[in-house]
Amino acid sequence: MVNVNGEEPTEIDKEELEQPRDAQEDIRRIPPWTKQITVRGIIASIAIGIIYSVIVMKLNLSTGLVPNLNVSAALLAFVFIGTWTKLLQKAGFTSTPFTRQENTIIQTCAVACYSIAVGGGFGSYLLGLNKRTYEQAGIDTEGNTPGSHKEPGIGWMTGFLFVSSFVGLLALVPLRKIMIIDYKLTYPSGTATAVLINGFHTPHGDKIAKKQVHGFIKFFSYSFLWSFFQWFYSGGGQCGFAQFPTFGMKAWRQTFYFDFSMTYVGAGMICSHLVNLSLLFGAILSWGLMWPLISHQKGHWFPATLSQSSMKSLNGYKVFISISLILGDGLYNFVKILFFTATSIISRLNKRVDSNTDSNKNKNQALDDLQRNEVFLRDGIPIWLACVGYIVFSVVSIAVIPLMFPELKWYYVVVAYILAPSLGFCNAYGAGLTDMNMAYNYGKAALFVLAALSGKDSGVVAGLVGCGLIKSIVSISSDLMHDFKTGHLTLTSPRSMLVSQAIGTAIGCVVAPLSFFLFYKAFDVGNPEGEYKAPYAVIYRNMAILGVEGFSALPHHCLQLCFGFFGFAIAANLVRDLCPSRIGKWIPLPMAMAVPFLVGAYFAIDMCMGSFVVFVWHKMNSKKASLMLPAVASGLICGDGMWILPASMLALAKVNPPICMNFLAT
């Protein structure tokens, strides 16, 4: 196993003296980059990518909150190939050994695949173009121009993803050595994944992995069977365990109930306690306090005759206050990351390194680094290839996107692709320092700028599409650097990493629209009262309208409330960063608070239940909890997510559950 921490050992014994020779043997045993990508690996990647695409699509369309599933994808890759190898052995066939390089390639390809479902805009900017979201934003709203909508279609969505996603793959490839080797950026998520994969492929790690696999399969089965059982009682609009009035009917009407969703319990086990408590705080503040108070102002603040879904009624307050929290939090973190990026770059430029002193420090770490760097640089990616590829994909995108969306002029796309590498570098550098991917904030900035520049007739569509372009480039280039960091630590060739990322992206461009239409055709997507509310579609469309019309789009007294919550978001971040950790750790996250403002409180309760399980488990057996939590949480999420496939097939076949379990006030 590679010494990731690079700590100098305190004792020197025979085993440690032989480490350099063993490490050199490990390097010689590394298969060439063409052998690291295998047929079984691609099949496993497709399977994992499809499963996770369906899961994250459900999360996207229900709440818009998606936890980081990269570590569980690495675990699932180990499960797939381990099962594959055992089946072949029982059948009397021999198979090639499963290496950490192949594990890394599968994880990279699978993550690239389902990342398209996460960041492709299916629950935000692309869905914000459809007619239903256009109507929810108010057909009489200034700036929401009649005809400024485009219905989802597999054809144009797939084409848009292909022309917008591949540009980001090549934007920062020439800078990979600078980011990974010269600057030694940590990329915490990429490092954590590498540590997990390296741990799997050791004798001790293999035993641990077997325990995790057993736990994953057990809780996957429980979750799948529980979802199957719940289906029988959901034969109506508000039926089943998902509408169980846990705290009474009055609380249920304000969305305070536990809906028995194993997906969100598992997500709560993965997310930090602060995220989950911030969600609950936002739910109590909005649905427990603000919305009931604003509802009593019907007839004063807004006409009593307006429908509840109108942007000039209560729904407008929900949407725009959510936007103010998101923008305040995003702006603060955007400026903070830019500041840290700029100061870090300046300090590196001004720093004078004494090479003789460096060579005498931590020789074992230096040798370890040299070996990793040797592998990382051995299979170089020609700079000319990356530059030519970027130009070719950009030209194709510049030609195709204005044909798809005439509202977005070709010269705006040209400017976007000229600026994209520098924006991608800032985001990737910041992500390497802090593990925060700020791509959505770059996209929101592009949304407001393009909406304002394009005018009233074209602003909404141009803003939403331009947001997608910038966000895709900046996000994918940052994700690739995370993957390069994982490959650097697992001694995986960057060529095979780039190829697997490209394969995963191509698969994702096909799988993501199909998984979206699985929900779009089988369920009532976009219904504010339904399970799949797609809250960010309304939020992004109203951001575009705000960019076109300014504050005239806001309902009565909403501007003052928005300013208040915008200021609260900035103040909360300042207090968290400037105060001692014992105080800062209790300050809620405004971005997390904003989600239940529009969605409801039920999923925040699910997430807090997951947090409660983690807390109790750590109190009872902290070591076992640390070992098994990722596997158990992944099993709960995947089991519930897998039930979506048969459930959607039954819905498309018009097969309804036989029982409606409903609760009525007495």
mmCIF file of N, CA and C in Angstrom, residues 557-658:
data_model
loop_
_atom_site.group_PDB
_atom_site.id
_atom_site.type_symbol
_atom_site.label_atom_id
_atom_site.label_comp_id
_atom_site.label_asym_id
_atom_site.label_seq_id
_atom_site.Cartn_x
_atom_site.Cartn_y
_atom_site.Cartn_z
ATOM 1 N N HIS A 557 -43.333 43.045 -0.380
ATOM 2 C CA HIS A 557 -42.521 42.852 0.833
ATOM 3 C C HIS A 557 -41.483 41.740 0.683
ATOM 4 N N CYS A 558 -41.423 41.105 -0.473
ATOM 5 C CA CYS A 558 -40.470 40.008 -0.651
ATOM 6 C C CYS A 558 -39.034 40.523 -0.747
ATOM 7 N N LEU A 559 -38.865 41.730 -1.321
ATOM 8 C CA LEU A 559 -37.516 42.282 -1.478
ATOM 9 C C LEU A 559 -36.853 42.483 -0.120
ATOM 10 N N GLN A 560 -37.603 43.021 0.834
ATOM 11 C CA GLN A 560 -37.034 43.235 2.167
ATOM 12 C C GLN A 560 -36.651 41.908 2.825
ATOM 13 N N LEU A 561 -37.509 40.912 2.690
ATOM 14 C CA LEU A 561 -37.198 39.593 3.248
ATOM 15 C C LEU A 561 -35.971 38.976 2.572
ATOM 16 N N CYS A 562 -35.890 39.156 1.251
ATOM 17 C CA CYS A 562 -34.744 38.614 0.505
ATOM 18 C C CYS A 562 -33.437 39.270 0.945
ATOM 19 N N PHE A 563 -33.450 40.589 1.112
ATOM 20 C CA PHE A 563 -32.252 41.279 1.590
ATOM 21 C C PHE A 563 -31.851 40.760 2.973
ATOM 22 N N GLY A 564 -32.853 40.539 3.825
ATOM 23 C CA GLY A 564 -32.575 40.041 5.166
ATOM 24 C C GLY A 564 -31.920 38.670 5.144
ATOM 25 N N PHE A 565 -32.449 37.760 4.338
ATOM 26 C CA PHE A 565 -31.891 36.409 4.289
ATOM 27 C C PHE A 565 -30.567 36.368 3.531
ATOM 28 N N PHE A 566 -30.399 37.251 2.539
ATOM 29 C CA PHE A 566 -29.110 37.356 1.856
ATOM 30 C C PHE A 566 -28.037 37.787 2.850
ATOM 31 N N GLY A 567 -28.365 38.803 3.666
ATOM 32 C CA GLY A 567 -27.427 39.259 4.688
ATOM 33 C C GLY A 567 -27.169 38.198 5.741
ATOM 34 N N PHE A 568 -28.230 37.448 6.109
ATOM 35 C CA PHE A 568 -28.060 36.366 7.085
ATOM 36 C C PHE A 568 -27.085 35.313 6.563
ATOM 37 N N ALA A 569 -27.193 34.965 5.261
ATOM 38 C CA ALA A 569 -26.311 33.947 4.685
ATOM 39 C C ALA A 569 -24.850 34.376 4.769
ATOM 40 N N ILE A 570 -24.578 35.645 4.461
ATOM 41 C CA ILE A 570 -23.198 36.140 4.528
ATOM 42 C C ILE A 570 -22.726 36.213 5.977
ATOM 43 N N ALA A 571 -23.612 36.705 6.874
ATOM 44 C CA ALA A 571 -23.238 36.828 8.286
ATOM 45 C C ALA A 571 -22.971 35.459 8.909
ATOM 46 N N ALA A 572 -23.793 34.464 8.566
ATOM 47 C CA ALA A 572 -23.604 33.116 9.117
ATOM 48 C C ALA A 572 -22.255 32.544 8.710
ATOM 49 N N ASN A 573 -21.882 32.741 7.453
ATOM 50 C CA ASN A 573 -20.577 32.255 6.988
ATOM 51 C C ASN A 573 -19.426 32.991 7.662
ATOM 52 N N LEU A 574 -19.588 34.311 7.844
ATOM 53 C CA LEU A 574 -18.540 35.083 8.511
ATOM 54 C C LEU A 574 -18.342 34.609 9.948
ATOM 55 N N VAL A 575 -19.452 34.400 10.660
ATOM 56 C CA VAL A 575 -19.355 33.942 12.052
ATOM 57 C C VAL A 575 -18.680 32.575 12.109
ATOM 58 N N ARG A 576 -19.047 31.664 11.174
ATOM 59 C CA ARG A 576 -18.459 30.326 11.183
ATOM 60 C C ARG A 576 -16.956 30.384 10.929
ATOM 61 N N ASP A 577 -16.524 31.277 10.032
ATOM 62 C CA ASP A 577 -15.106 31.330 9.668
ATOM 63 C C ASP A 577 -14.259 32.104 10.676
ATOM 64 N N LEU A 578 -14.861 33.111 11.319
ATOM 65 C CA LEU A 578 -14.075 33.989 12.179
ATOM 66 C C LEU A 578 -14.112 33.592 13.650
ATOM 67 N N CYS A 579 -15.172 32.922 14.076
ATOM 68 C CA CYS A 579 -15.294 32.546 15.486
ATOM 69 C C CYS A 579 -14.529 31.254 15.770
ATOM 70 N N PRO A 580 -14.249 30.995 17.036
ATOM 71 C CA PRO A 580 -13.616 29.709 17.398
ATOM 72 C C PRO A 580 -14.483 28.538 16.961
ATOM 73 N N SER A 581 -13.838 27.400 16.758
ATOM 74 C CA SER A 581 -14.557 26.241 16.222
ATOM 75 C C SER A 581 -15.682 25.781 17.134
ATOM 76 N N ARG A 582 -15.539 25.976 18.454
ATOM 77 C CA ARG A 582 -16.596 25.537 19.369
ATOM 78 C C ARG A 582 -17.888 26.321 19.151
ATOM 79 N N ILE A 583 -17.769 27.524 18.568
ATOM 80 C CA ILE A 583 -18.951 28.318 18.231
ATOM 81 C C ILE A 583 -19.332 28.104 16.768
ATOM 82 N N GLY A 584 -18.329 28.143 15.886
ATOM 83 C CA GLY A 584 -18.586 28.043 14.449
ATOM 84 C C GLY A 584 -19.239 26.740 14.034
ATOM 85 N N LYS A 585 -18.954 25.649 14.772
ATOM 86 C CA LYS A 585 -19.506 24.350 14.371
ATOM 87 C C LYS A 585 -21.017 24.274 14.560
ATOM 88 N N TRP A 586 -21.608 25.230 15.285
ATOM 89 C CA TRP A 586 -23.053 25.229 15.505
ATOM 90 C C TRP A 586 -23.783 26.197 14.592
ATOM 91 N N ILE A 587 -23.069 26.923 13.766
ATOM 92 C CA ILE A 587 -23.716 27.889 12.860
ATOM 93 C C ILE A 587 -24.269 27.138 11.652
ATOM 94 N N PRO A 588 -25.567 27.280 11.344
ATOM 95 C CA PRO A 588 -26.164 26.513 10.233
ATOM 96 C C PRO A 588 -25.622 26.934 8.875
ATOM 97 N N LEU A 589 -25.696 26.028 7.917
ATOM 98 C CA LEU A 589 -25.251 26.286 6.543
ATOM 99 C C LEU A 589 -26.416 26.857 5.738
ATOM 100 N N PRO A 590 -26.310 28.092 5.264
ATOM 101 C CA PRO A 590 -27.435 28.704 4.538
ATOM 102 C C PRO A 590 -27.863 27.924 3.294
ATOM 103 N N MET A 591 -26.890 27.344 2.556
ATOM 104 C CA MET A 591 -27.239 26.581 1.351
ATOM 105 C C MET A 591 -28.122 25.387 1.704
ATOM 106 N N ALA A 592 -27.813 24.705 2.804
ATOM 107 C CA ALA A 592 -28.637 23.577 3.239
ATOM 108 C C ALA A 592 -29.980 24.060 3.767
ATOM 109 N N MET A 593 -29.987 25.168 4.466
ATOM 110 C CA MET A 593 -31.247 25.718 4.983
ATOM 111 C C MET A 593 -32.237 26.024 3.869
ATOM 112 N N ALA A 594 -31.727 26.435 2.707
ATOM 113 C CA ALA A 594 -32.598 26.896 1.619
ATOM 114 C C ALA A 594 -33.426 25.769 1.009
ATOM 115 N N VAL A 595 -32.932 24.535 1.057
ATOM 116 C CA VAL A 595 -33.619 23.434 0.363
ATOM 117 C C VAL A 595 -35.014 23.174 0.924
ATOM 118 N N PRO A 596 -35.189 23.005 2.253
ATOM 119 C CA PRO A 596 -36.548 22.743 2.760
ATOM 120 C C PRO A 596 -37.486 23.941 2.661
ATOM 121 N N PHE A 597 -36.980 25.148 2.441
ATOM 122 C CA PHE A 597 -37.861 26.303 2.267
ATOM 123 C C PHE A 597 -38.880 26.031 1.166
ATOM 124 N N LEU A 598 -38.458 25.339 0.124
ATOM 125 C CA LEU A 598 -39.320 25.084 -1.025
ATOM 126 C C LEU A 598 -39.850 23.656 -1.036
ATOM 127 N N VAL A 599 -39.063 22.708 -0.555
ATOM 128 C CA VAL A 599 -39.415 21.294 -0.674
ATOM 129 C C VAL A 599 -40.335 20.842 0.447
ATOM 130 N N GLY A 600 -40.030 21.225 1.686
ATOM 131 C CA GLY A 600 -40.778 20.753 2.840
ATOM 132 C C GLY A 600 -39.847 20.188 3.893
ATOM 133 N N ALA A 601 -40.439 19.793 5.034
ATOM 134 C CA ALA A 601 -39.636 19.369 6.181
ATOM 135 C C ALA A 601 -39.401 17.877 6.243
ATOM 136 N N TYR A 602 -40.186 17.089 5.506
ATOM 137 C CA TYR A 602 -40.164 15.637 5.686
ATOM 138 C C TYR A 602 -38.795 15.018 5.418
ATOM 139 N N PHE A 603 -38.108 15.450 4.360
ATOM 140 C CA PHE A 603 -36.832 14.815 4.032
ATOM 141 C C PHE A 603 -35.740 15.260 5.006
ATOM 142 N N ALA A 604 -35.888 16.465 5.600
ATOM 143 C CA ALA A 604 -34.936 16.901 6.619
ATOM 144 C C ALA A 604 -35.036 16.004 7.848
ATOM 145 N N ILE A 605 -36.254 15.567 8.168
ATOM 146 C CA ILE A 605 -36.442 14.639 9.293
ATOM 147 C C ILE A 605 -35.800 13.288 8.966
ATOM 148 N N ASP A 606 -35.951 12.829 7.716
ATOM 149 C CA ASP A 606 -35.284 11.588 7.291
ATOM 150 C C ASP A 606 -33.771 11.700 7.452
ATOM 151 N N MET A 607 -33.225 12.818 6.990
ATOM 152 C CA MET A 607 -31.773 13.011 7.058
ATOM 153 C C MET A 607 -31.294 13.052 8.510
ATOM 154 N N CYS A 608 -32.066 13.729 9.362
ATOM 155 C CA CYS A 608 -31.687 13.787 10.778
ATOM 156 C C CYS A 608 -31.792 12.412 11.432
ATOM 157 N N MET A 609 -32.724 11.585 10.966
ATOM 158 C CA MET A 609 -32.795 10.215 11.474
ATOM 159 C C MET A 609 -31.502 9.461 11.136
ATOM 160 N N GLY A 610 -30.985 9.660 9.912
ATOM 161 C CA GLY A 610 -29.696 9.071 9.542
ATOM 162 C C GLY A 610 -28.579 9.574 10.429
ATOM 163 N N SER A 611 -28.598 10.878 10.734
ATOM 164 C CA SER A 611 -27.590 11.454 11.622
ATOM 165 C C SER A 611 -27.689 10.863 13.026
ATOM 166 N N PHE A 612 -28.914 10.625 13.481
ATOM 167 C CA PHE A 612 -29.135 10.040 14.800
ATOM 168 C C PHE A 612 -28.567 8.617 14.866
ATOM 169 N N VAL A 613 -28.776 7.845 13.796
ATOM 170 C CA VAL A 613 -28.224 6.485 13.734
ATOM 171 C C VAL A 613 -26.700 6.522 13.831
ATOM 172 N N VAL A 614 -26.075 7.441 13.098
ATOM 173 C CA VAL A 614 -24.610 7.579 13.133
ATOM 174 C C VAL A 614 -24.141 7.937 14.543
ATOM 175 N N PHE A 615 -24.824 8.883 15.178
ATOM 176 C CA PHE A 615 -24.447 9.337 16.520
ATOM 177 C C PHE A 615 -24.512 8.183 17.524
ATOM 178 N N VAL A 616 -25.628 7.449 17.508
ATOM 179 C CA VAL A 616 -25.804 6.337 18.450
ATOM 180 C C VAL A 616 -24.786 5.232 18.177
ATOM 181 N N TRP A 617 -24.568 4.917 16.903
ATOM 182 C CA TRP A 617 -23.627 3.853 16.535
ATOM 183 C C TRP A 617 -22.213 4.176 17.010
ATOM 184 N N HIS A 618 -21.808 5.449 16.825
ATOM 185 C CA HIS A 618 -20.474 5.857 17.282
ATOM 186 C C HIS A 618 -20.365 5.785 18.804
ATOM 187 N N LYS A 619 -21.444 6.076 19.507
ATOM 188 C CA LYS A 619 -21.419 5.980 20.967
ATOM 189 C C LYS A 619 -21.289 4.523 21.422
ATOM 190 N N MET A 620 -21.934 3.613 20.695
ATOM 191 C CA MET A 620 -21.918 2.205 21.069
ATOM 192 C C MET A 620 -20.623 1.512 20.665
ATOM 193 N N ASN A 621 -20.163 1.756 19.416
ATOM 194 C CA ASN A 621 -18.953 1.094 18.914
ATOM 195 C C ASN A 621 -18.371 1.954 17.790
ATOM 196 N N SER A 622 -17.538 2.899 18.171
ATOM 197 C CA SER A 622 -17.035 3.885 17.215
ATOM 198 C C SER A 622 -16.201 3.244 16.107
ATOM 199 N N LYS A 623 -15.379 2.246 16.469
ATOM 200 C CA LYS A 623 -14.509 1.613 15.473
ATOM 201 C C LYS A 623 -15.326 0.895 14.403
ATOM 202 N N LYS A 624 -16.325 0.124 14.851
ATOM 203 C CA LYS A 624 -17.176 -0.587 13.900
ATOM 204 C C LYS A 624 -18.001 0.384 13.070
ATOM 205 N N ALA A 625 -18.459 1.469 13.694
ATOM 206 C CA ALA A 625 -19.250 2.465 12.972
ATOM 207 C C ALA A 625 -18.433 3.095 11.850
ATOM 208 N N SER A 626 -17.191 3.484 12.146
ATOM 209 C CA SER A 626 -16.327 4.086 11.123
ATOM 210 C C SER A 626 -16.087 3.128 9.965
ATOM 211 N N LEU A 627 -15.990 1.836 10.279
ATOM 212 C CA LEU A 627 -15.733 0.826 9.256
ATOM 213 C C LEU A 627 -16.964 0.563 8.389
ATOM 214 N N MET A 628 -18.138 0.447 9.020
ATOM 215 C CA MET A 628 -19.319 -0.062 8.329
ATOM 216 C C MET A 628 -20.281 1.011 7.825
ATOM 217 N N LEU A 629 -20.182 2.240 8.329
ATOM 218 C CA LEU A 629 -21.164 3.266 7.949
ATOM 219 C C LEU A 629 -21.244 3.506 6.442
ATOM 220 N N PRO A 630 -20.110 3.657 5.723
ATOM 221 C CA PRO A 630 -20.228 3.877 4.273
ATOM 222 C C PRO A 630 -20.955 2.738 3.561
ATOM 223 N N ALA A 631 -20.685 1.501 3.984
ATOM 224 C CA ALA A 631 -21.316 0.351 3.336
ATOM 225 C C ALA A 631 -22.810 0.288 3.643
ATOM 226 N N VAL A 632 -23.176 0.512 4.909
ATOM 227 C CA VAL A 632 -24.587 0.457 5.308
ATOM 228 C C VAL A 632 -25.381 1.569 4.627
ATOM 229 N N ALA A 633 -24.829 2.793 4.642
ATOM 230 C CA ALA A 633 -25.521 3.917 4.003
ATOM 231 C C ALA A 633 -25.682 3.680 2.501
ATOM 232 N N SER A 634 -24.629 3.179 1.857
ATOM 233 C CA SER A 634 -24.700 2.897 0.422
ATOM 234 C C SER A 634 -25.731 1.813 0.136
ATOM 235 N N GLY A 635 -25.810 0.790 0.996
ATOM 236 C CA GLY A 635 -26.793 -0.265 0.819
ATOM 237 C C GLY A 635 -28.214 0.258 0.913
ATOM 238 N N LEU A 636 -28.476 1.119 1.895
ATOM 239 C CA LEU A 636 -29.814 1.706 2.037
ATOM 240 C C LEU A 636 -30.188 2.543 0.813
ATOM 241 N N ILE A 637 -29.239 3.353 0.336
ATOM 242 C CA ILE A 637 -29.510 4.218 -0.822
ATOM 243 C C ILE A 637 -29.723 3.390 -2.078
ATOM 244 N N CYS A 638 -28.845 2.417 -2.316
ATOM 245 C CA CYS A 638 -28.923 1.620 -3.548
ATOM 246 C C CYS A 638 -30.150 0.711 -3.556
ATOM 247 N N GLY A 639 -30.510 0.123 -2.403
ATOM 248 C CA GLY A 639 -31.681 -0.743 -2.351
ATOM 249 C C GLY A 639 -32.959 0.013 -2.682
ATOM 250 N N ASP A 640 -33.135 1.174 -2.053
ATOM 251 C CA ASP A 640 -34.311 2.002 -2.333
ATOM 252 C C ASP A 640 -34.279 2.513 -3.767
ATOM 253 N N GLY A 641 -33.064 2.867 -4.237
ATOM 254 C CA GLY A 641 -32.947 3.366 -5.607
ATOM 255 C C GLY A 641 -33.244 2.299 -6.647
ATOM 256 N N MET A 642 -32.837 1.061 -6.366
ATOM 257 C CA MET A 642 -33.098 -0.016 -7.322
ATOM 258 C C MET A 642 -34.585 -0.314 -7.455
ATOM 259 N N TRP A 643 -35.364 -0.092 -6.392
ATOM 260 C CA TRP A 643 -36.807 -0.327 -6.478
ATOM 261 C C TRP A 643 -37.464 0.642 -7.458
ATOM 262 N N ILE A 644 -36.814 1.784 -7.718
ATOM 263 C CA ILE A 644 -37.368 2.747 -8.678
ATOM 264 C C ILE A 644 -37.576 2.096 -10.042
ATOM 265 N N LEU A 645 -36.661 1.207 -10.454
ATOM 266 C CA LEU A 645 -36.775 0.587 -11.785
ATOM 267 C C LEU A 645 -38.048 -0.242 -11.922
ATOM 268 N N PRO A 646 -38.305 -1.251 -11.051
ATOM 269 C CA PRO A 646 -39.572 -1.975 -11.191
ATOM 270 C C PRO A 646 -40.796 -1.103 -10.910
ATOM 271 N N ALA A 647 -40.686 -0.138 -9.978
ATOM 272 C CA ALA A 647 -41.827 0.731 -9.672
ATOM 273 C C ALA A 647 -42.219 1.577 -10.876
ATOM 274 N N SER A 648 -41.218 2.107 -11.589
ATOM 275 C CA SER A 648 -41.518 2.920 -12.772
ATOM 276 C C SER A 648 -42.082 2.063 -13.900
ATOM 277 N N MET A 649 -41.576 0.830 -14.021
ATOM 278 C CA MET A 649 -42.120 -0.070 -15.042
ATOM 279 C C MET A 649 -43.585 -0.409 -14.752
ATOM 280 N N LEU A 650 -43.904 -0.632 -13.488
ATOM 281 C CA LEU A 650 -45.293 -0.893 -13.107
ATOM 282 C C LEU A 650 -46.173 0.327 -13.385
ATOM 283 N N ALA A 651 -45.634 1.521 -13.107
ATOM 284 C CA ALA A 651 -46.409 2.743 -13.362
ATOM 285 C C ALA A 651 -46.654 2.944 -14.853
ATOM 286 N N LEU A 652 -45.633 2.690 -15.676
ATOM 287 C CA LEU A 652 -45.799 2.825 -17.126
ATOM 288 C C LEU A 652 -46.786 1.799 -17.673
ATOM 289 N N ALA A 653 -46.838 0.617 -17.037
ATOM 290 C CA ALA A 653 -47.769 -0.433 -17.462
ATOM 291 C C ALA A 653 -49.161 -0.244 -16.863
ATOM 292 N N LYS A 654 -49.369 0.882 -16.134
ATOM 293 C CA LYS A 654 -50.667 1.206 -15.510
ATOM 294 C C LYS A 654 -51.064 0.177 -14.458
ATOM 295 N N VAL A 655 -50.079 -0.431 -13.806
ATOM 296 C CA VAL A 655 -50.349 -1.355 -12.703
ATOM 297 C C VAL A 655 -50.267 -0.553 -11.405
ATOM 298 N N ASN A 656 -51.391 -0.389 -10.716
ATOM 299 C CA ASN A 656 -51.460 0.440 -9.516
ATOM 300 C C ASN A 656 -51.381 -0.412 -8.250
ATOM 301 N N PRO A 657 -50.839 0.134 -7.169
ATOM 302 C CA PRO A 657 -50.824 -0.604 -5.896
ATOM 303 C C PRO A 657 -52.248 -0.946 -5.456
ATOM 304 N N PRO A 658 -52.431 -2.078 -4.806
ATOM 305 C CA PRO A 658 -53.789 -2.529 -4.487
ATOM 306 C C PRO A 658 -54.421 -1.842 -3.283
#
